[in-house]
PDB file of C-alpha atoms and ligand atoms in Angstrom:
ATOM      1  CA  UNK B   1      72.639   7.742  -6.755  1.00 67.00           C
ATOM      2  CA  UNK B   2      69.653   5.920  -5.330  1.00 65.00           C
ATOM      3  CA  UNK B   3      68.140   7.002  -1.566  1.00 78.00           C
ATOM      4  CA  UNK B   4      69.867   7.531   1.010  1.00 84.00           C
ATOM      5  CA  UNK B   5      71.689   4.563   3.212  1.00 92.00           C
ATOM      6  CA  UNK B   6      70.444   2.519   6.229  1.00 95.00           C
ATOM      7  CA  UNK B   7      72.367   3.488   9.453  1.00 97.00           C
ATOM      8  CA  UNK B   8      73.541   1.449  12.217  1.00 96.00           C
ATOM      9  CA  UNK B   9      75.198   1.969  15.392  1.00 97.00           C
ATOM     10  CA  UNK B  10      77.786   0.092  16.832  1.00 97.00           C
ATOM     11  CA  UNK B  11      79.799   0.850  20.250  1.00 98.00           C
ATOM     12  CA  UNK B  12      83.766  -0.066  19.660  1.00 98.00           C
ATOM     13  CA  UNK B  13      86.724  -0.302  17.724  1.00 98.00           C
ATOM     14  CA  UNK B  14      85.978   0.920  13.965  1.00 98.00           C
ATOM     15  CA  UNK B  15      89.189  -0.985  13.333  1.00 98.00           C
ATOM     16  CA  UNK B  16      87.642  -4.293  14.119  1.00 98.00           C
ATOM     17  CA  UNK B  17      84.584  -3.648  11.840  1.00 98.00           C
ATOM     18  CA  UNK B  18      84.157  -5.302   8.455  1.00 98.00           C
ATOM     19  CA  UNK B  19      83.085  -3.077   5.818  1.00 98.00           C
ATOM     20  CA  UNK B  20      83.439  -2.018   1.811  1.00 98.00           C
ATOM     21  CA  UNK B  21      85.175   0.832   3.287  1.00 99.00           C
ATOM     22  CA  UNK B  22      86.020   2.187   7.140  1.00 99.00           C
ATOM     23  CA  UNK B  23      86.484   6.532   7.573  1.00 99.00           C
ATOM     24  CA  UNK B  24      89.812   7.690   9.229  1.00 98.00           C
ATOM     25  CA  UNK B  25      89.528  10.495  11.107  1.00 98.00           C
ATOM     26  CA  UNK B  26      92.935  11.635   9.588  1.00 98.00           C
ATOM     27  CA  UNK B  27      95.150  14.923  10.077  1.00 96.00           C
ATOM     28  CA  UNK B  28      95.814  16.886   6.377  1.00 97.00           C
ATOM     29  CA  UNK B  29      99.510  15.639   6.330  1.00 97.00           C
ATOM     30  CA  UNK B  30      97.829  11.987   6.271  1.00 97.00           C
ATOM     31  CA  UNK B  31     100.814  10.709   8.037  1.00 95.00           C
ATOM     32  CA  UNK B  32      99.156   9.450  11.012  1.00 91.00           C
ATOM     33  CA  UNK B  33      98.532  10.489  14.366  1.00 91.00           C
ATOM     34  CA  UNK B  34      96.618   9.338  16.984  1.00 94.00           C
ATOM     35  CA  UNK B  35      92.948   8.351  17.605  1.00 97.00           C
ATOM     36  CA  UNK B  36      91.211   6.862  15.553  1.00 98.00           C
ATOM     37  CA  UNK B  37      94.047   6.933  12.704  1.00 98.00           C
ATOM     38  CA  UNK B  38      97.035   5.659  14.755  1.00 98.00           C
ATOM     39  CA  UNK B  39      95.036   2.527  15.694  1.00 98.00           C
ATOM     40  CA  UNK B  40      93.379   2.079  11.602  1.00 98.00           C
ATOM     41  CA  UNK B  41      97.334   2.398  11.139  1.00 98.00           C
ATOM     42  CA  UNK B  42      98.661  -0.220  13.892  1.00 98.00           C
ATOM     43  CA  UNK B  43      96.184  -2.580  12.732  1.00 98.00           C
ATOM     44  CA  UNK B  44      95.866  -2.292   8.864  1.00 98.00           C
ATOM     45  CA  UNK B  45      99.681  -1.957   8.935  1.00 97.00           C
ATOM     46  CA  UNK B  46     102.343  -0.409   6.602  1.00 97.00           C
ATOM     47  CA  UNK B  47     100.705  -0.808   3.398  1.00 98.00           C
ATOM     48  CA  UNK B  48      98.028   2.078   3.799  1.00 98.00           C
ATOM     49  CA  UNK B  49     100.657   4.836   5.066  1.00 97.00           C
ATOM     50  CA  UNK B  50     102.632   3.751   2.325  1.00 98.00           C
ATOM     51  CA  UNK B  51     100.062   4.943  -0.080  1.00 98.00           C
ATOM     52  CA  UNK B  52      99.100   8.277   1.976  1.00 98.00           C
ATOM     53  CA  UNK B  53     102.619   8.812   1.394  1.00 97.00           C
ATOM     54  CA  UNK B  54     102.363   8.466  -1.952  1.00 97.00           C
ATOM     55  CA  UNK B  55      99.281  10.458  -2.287  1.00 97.00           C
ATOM     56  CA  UNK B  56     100.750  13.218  -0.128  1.00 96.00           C
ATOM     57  CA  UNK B  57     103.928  13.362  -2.745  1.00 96.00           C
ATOM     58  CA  UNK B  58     101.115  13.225  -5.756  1.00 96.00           C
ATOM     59  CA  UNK B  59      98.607  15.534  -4.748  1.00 96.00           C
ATOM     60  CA  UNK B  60      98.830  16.911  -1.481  1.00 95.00           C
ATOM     61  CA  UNK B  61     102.206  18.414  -0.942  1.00 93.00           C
ATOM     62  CA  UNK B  62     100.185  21.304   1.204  1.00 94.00           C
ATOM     63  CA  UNK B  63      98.066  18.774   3.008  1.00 96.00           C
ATOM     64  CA  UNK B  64      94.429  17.538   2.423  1.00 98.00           C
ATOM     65  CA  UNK B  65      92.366  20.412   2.981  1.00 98.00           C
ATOM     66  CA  UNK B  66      89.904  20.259   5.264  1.00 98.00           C
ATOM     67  CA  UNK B  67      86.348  18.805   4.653  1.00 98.00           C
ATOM     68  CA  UNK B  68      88.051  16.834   2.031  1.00 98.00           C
ATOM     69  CA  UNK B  69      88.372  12.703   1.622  1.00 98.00           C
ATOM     70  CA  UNK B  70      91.162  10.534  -0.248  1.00 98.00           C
ATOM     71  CA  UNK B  71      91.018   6.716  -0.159  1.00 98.00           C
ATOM     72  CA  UNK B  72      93.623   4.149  -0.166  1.00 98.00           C
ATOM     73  CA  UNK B  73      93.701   0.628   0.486  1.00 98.00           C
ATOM     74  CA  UNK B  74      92.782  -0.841   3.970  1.00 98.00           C
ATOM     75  CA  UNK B  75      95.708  -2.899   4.497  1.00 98.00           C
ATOM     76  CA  UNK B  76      95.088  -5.857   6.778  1.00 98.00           C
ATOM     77  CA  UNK B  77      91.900  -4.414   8.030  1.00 98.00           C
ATOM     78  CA  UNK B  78      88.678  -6.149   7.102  1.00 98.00           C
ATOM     79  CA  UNK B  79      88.033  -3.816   4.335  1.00 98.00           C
ATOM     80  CA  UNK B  80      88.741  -3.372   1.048  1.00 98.00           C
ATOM     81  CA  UNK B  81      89.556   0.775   1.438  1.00 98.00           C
ATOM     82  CA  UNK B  82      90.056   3.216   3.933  1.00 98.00           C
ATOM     83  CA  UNK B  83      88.748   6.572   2.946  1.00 98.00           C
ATOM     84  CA  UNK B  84      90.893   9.433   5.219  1.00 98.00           C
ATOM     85  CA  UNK B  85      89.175  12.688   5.676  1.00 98.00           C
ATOM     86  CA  UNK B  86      90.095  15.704   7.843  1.00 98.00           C
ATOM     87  CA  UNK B  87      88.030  17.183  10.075  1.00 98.00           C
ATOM     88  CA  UNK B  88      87.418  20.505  11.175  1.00 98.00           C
ATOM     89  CA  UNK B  89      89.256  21.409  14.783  1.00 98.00           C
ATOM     90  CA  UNK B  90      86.959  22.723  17.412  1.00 98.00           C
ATOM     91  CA  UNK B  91      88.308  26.249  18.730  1.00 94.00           C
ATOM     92  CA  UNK B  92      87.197  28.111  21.371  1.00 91.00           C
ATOM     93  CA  UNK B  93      85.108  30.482  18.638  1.00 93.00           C
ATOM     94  CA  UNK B  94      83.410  27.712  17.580  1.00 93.00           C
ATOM     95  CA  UNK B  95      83.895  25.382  14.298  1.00 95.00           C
ATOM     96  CA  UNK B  96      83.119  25.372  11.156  1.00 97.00           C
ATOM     97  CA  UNK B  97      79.581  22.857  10.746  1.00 98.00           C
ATOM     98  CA  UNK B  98      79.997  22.965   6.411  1.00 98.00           C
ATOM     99  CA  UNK B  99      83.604  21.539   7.056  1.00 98.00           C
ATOM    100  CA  UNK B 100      82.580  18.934   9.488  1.00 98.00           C
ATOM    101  CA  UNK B 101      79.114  17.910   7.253  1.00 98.00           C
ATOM    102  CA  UNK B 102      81.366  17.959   4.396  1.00 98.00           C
ATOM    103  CA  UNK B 103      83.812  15.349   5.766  1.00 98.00           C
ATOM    104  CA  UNK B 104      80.482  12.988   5.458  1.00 98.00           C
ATOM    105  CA  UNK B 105      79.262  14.050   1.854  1.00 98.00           C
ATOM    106  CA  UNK B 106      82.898  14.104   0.461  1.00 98.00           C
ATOM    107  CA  UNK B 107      83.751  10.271   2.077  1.00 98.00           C
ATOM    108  CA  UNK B 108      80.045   9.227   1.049  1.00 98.00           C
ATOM    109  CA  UNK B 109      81.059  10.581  -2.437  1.00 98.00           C
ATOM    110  CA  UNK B 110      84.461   8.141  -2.816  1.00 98.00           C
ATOM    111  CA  UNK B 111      82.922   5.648  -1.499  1.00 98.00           C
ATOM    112  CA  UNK B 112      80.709   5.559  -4.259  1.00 98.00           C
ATOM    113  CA  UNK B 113      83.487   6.249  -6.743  1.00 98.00           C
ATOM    114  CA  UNK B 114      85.088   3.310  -5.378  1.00 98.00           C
ATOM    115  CA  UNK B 115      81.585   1.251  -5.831  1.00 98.00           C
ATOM    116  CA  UNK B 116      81.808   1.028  -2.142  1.00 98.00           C
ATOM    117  CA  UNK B 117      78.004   0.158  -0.168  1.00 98.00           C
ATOM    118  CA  UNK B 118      78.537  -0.701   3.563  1.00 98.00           C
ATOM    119  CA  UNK B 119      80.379   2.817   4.822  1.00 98.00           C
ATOM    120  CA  UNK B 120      81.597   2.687   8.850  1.00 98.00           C
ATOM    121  CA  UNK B 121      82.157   6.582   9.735  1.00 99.00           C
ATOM    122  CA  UNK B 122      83.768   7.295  13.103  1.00 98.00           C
ATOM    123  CA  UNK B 123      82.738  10.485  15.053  1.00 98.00           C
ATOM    124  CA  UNK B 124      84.711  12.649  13.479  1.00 98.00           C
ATOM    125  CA  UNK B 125      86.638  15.385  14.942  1.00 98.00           C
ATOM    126  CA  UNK B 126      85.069  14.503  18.331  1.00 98.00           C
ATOM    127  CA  UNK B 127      88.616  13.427  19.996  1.00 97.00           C
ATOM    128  CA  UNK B 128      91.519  15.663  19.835  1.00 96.00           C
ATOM    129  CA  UNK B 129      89.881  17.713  17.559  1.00 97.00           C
ATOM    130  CA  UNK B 130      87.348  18.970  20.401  1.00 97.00           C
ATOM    131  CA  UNK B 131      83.592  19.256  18.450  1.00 98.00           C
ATOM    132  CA  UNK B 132      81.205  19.031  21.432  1.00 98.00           C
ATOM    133  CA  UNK B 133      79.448  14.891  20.637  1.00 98.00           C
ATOM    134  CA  UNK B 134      75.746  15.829  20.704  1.00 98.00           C
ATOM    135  CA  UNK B 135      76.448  18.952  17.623  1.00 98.00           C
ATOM    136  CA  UNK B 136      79.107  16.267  16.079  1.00 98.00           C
ATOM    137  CA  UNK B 137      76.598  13.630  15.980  1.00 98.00           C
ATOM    138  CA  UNK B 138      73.412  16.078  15.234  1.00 98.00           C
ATOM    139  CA  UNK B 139      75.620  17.292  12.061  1.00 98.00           C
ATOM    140  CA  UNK B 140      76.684  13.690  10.699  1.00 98.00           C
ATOM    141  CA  UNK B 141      73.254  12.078  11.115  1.00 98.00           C
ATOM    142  CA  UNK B 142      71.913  15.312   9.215  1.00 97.00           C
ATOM    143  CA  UNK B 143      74.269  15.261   6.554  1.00 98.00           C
ATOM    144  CA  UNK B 144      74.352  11.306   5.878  1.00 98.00           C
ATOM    145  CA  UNK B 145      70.208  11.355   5.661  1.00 96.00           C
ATOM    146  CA  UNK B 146      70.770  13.905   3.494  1.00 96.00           C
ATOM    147  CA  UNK B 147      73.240  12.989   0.855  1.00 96.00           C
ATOM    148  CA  UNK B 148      72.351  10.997  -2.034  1.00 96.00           C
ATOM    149  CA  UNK B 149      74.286   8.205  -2.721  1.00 97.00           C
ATOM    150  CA  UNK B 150      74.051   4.588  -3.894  1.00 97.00           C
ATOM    151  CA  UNK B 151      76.177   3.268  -0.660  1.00 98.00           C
ATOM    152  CA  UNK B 152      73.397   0.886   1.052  1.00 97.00           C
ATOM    153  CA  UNK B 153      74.818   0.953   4.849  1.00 98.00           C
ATOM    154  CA  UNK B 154      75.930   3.698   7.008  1.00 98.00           C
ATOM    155  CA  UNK B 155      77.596   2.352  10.716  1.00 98.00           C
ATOM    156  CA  UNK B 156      78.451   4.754  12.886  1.00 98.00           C
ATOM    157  CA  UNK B 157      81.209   3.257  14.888  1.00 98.00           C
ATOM    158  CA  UNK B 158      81.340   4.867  18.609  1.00 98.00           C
ATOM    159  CA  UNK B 159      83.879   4.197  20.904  1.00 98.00           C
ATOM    160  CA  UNK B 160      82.589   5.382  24.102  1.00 97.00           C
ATOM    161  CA  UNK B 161      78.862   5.335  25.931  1.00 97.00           C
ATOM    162  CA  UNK B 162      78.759   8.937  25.452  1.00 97.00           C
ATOM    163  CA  UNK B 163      79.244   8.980  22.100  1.00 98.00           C
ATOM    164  CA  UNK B 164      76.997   5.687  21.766  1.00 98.00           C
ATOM    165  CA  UNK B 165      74.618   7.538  23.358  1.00 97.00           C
ATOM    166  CA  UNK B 166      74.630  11.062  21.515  1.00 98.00           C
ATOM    167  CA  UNK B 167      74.206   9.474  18.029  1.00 98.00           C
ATOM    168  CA  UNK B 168      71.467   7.154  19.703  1.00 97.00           C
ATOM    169  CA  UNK B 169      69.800  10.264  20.815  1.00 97.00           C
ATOM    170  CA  UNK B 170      69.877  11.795  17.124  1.00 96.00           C
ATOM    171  CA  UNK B 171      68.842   8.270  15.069  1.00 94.00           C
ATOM    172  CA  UNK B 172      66.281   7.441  17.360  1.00 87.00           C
ATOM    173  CA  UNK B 173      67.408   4.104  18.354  1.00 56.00           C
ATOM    174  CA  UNK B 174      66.173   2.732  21.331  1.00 56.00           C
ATOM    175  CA  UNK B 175      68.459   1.592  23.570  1.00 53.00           C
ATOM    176  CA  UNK B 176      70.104  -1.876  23.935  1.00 52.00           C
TER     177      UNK B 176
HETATM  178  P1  ADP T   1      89.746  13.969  15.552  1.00 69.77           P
HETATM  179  O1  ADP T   1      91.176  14.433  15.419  1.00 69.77           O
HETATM  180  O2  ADP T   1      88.972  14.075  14.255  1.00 69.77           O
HETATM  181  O3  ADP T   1      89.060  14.574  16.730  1.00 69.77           O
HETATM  182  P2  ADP T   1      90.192  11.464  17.039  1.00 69.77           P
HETATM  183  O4  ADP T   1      90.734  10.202  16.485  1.00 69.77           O
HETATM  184  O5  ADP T   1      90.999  12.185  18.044  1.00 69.77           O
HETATM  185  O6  ADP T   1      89.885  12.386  15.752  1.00 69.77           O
HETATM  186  O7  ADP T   1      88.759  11.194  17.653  1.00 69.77           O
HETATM  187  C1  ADP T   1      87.581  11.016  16.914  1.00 69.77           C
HETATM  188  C2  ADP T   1      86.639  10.104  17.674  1.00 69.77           C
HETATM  189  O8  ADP T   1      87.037   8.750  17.493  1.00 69.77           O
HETATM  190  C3  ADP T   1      86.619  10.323  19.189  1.00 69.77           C
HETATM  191  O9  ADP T   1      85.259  10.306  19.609  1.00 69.77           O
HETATM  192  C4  ADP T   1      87.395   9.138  19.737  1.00 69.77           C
HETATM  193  O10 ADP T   1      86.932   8.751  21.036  1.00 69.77           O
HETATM  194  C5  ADP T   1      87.048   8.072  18.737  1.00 69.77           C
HETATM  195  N1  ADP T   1      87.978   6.940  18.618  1.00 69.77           N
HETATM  196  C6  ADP T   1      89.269   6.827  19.031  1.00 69.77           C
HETATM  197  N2  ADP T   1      89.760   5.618  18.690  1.00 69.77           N
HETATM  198  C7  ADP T   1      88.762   4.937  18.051  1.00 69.77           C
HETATM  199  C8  ADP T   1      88.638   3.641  17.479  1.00 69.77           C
HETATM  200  N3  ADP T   1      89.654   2.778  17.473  1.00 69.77           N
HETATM  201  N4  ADP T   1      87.441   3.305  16.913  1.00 69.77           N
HETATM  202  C9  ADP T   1      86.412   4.169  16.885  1.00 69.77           C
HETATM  203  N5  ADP T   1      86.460   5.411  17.400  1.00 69.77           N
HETATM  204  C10 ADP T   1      87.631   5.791  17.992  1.00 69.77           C
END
């Protein structure tokens, strides 16, 4: 494990990025659902749940817990894996932070199994999963400065101006 990677921001569609690997913001049965994951699954196509099936029948009968990352292939996306992690939901107590930072330091940690060094993380558990942006993007910028690993290139794929703007706010990128 060398430093720690470059980031980059990009507003849009994580599922038109090109990268060694793009993050699904998955659900533990890794079956799909909607987000972030039913469009990495409408566009990379029936290949990739194919394999989460086959994972789920493998290992993870009970689900992938939370905080935890599995990769399969990426399909026809412009990738050569997609690394599915579940995030932590949001309740009206609060959530979890560990769970959420670990969804970075466990998909930063296949990657580099996988030999992987351009990484494009969406914000995870931001949609239906409720974590308020500016704590979501406070905790991923944290925990990807502060994992070691030997991927070279962090983008943070946003798909809104609010969430553009949150993560902008954290990385100290001026703005465009
Ligand atoms: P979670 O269940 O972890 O909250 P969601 O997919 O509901 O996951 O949302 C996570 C974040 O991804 C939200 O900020 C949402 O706006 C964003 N998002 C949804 N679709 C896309 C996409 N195609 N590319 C990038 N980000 C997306």
């Amino acid at each position: 494990m060398t430093a720690t990677p470059a980031l980059t921001l990009v507003r849009g569609d994580i599922t038109r990025q090109s990268a060694d690997a793009i993050v699904n913001a998955a659900n533990s049965s890794l079956l799909g659902g909607g987000g972030v994951d039913g469009a990495i699954h409408r566009r990379g196509g029936p290949e990739i749940l194919a394999e989460c099936r086959a994972l789920r029948a493998a290992r993870y009968g009970k689900g992938l817990p939370t905080g935890r990352a599995v990769a399969t292939t990426a399909g026809r996306l412009d990738a050569r894996w997609v690394i599915h992690t579940v995030g932590p939901v949001y309740q009206a107590s609060g959530g979890d932070p560990e769970l959420l930072a670990s969804c970075y330091r466990e998909s930063l940690r296949v990657a580099d199994e996988l030999g992987a060094r351009t990484v494009a993380f969406p914000a995870i558990s931001t949609g239906v999963y409720r974590w308020p942006m500016d704590d979501a993007a406070r905790i991923a910028v944290e925990t990807v400065r502060g994992t070691p690993t030997d991927v070279e290139k962090v983008t943070f794929v946003l798909f809104d101006d609010r969430a553009y703007e949150a993560f902008a706010a954290r990385i100290g990128t001026p703005r465009p």
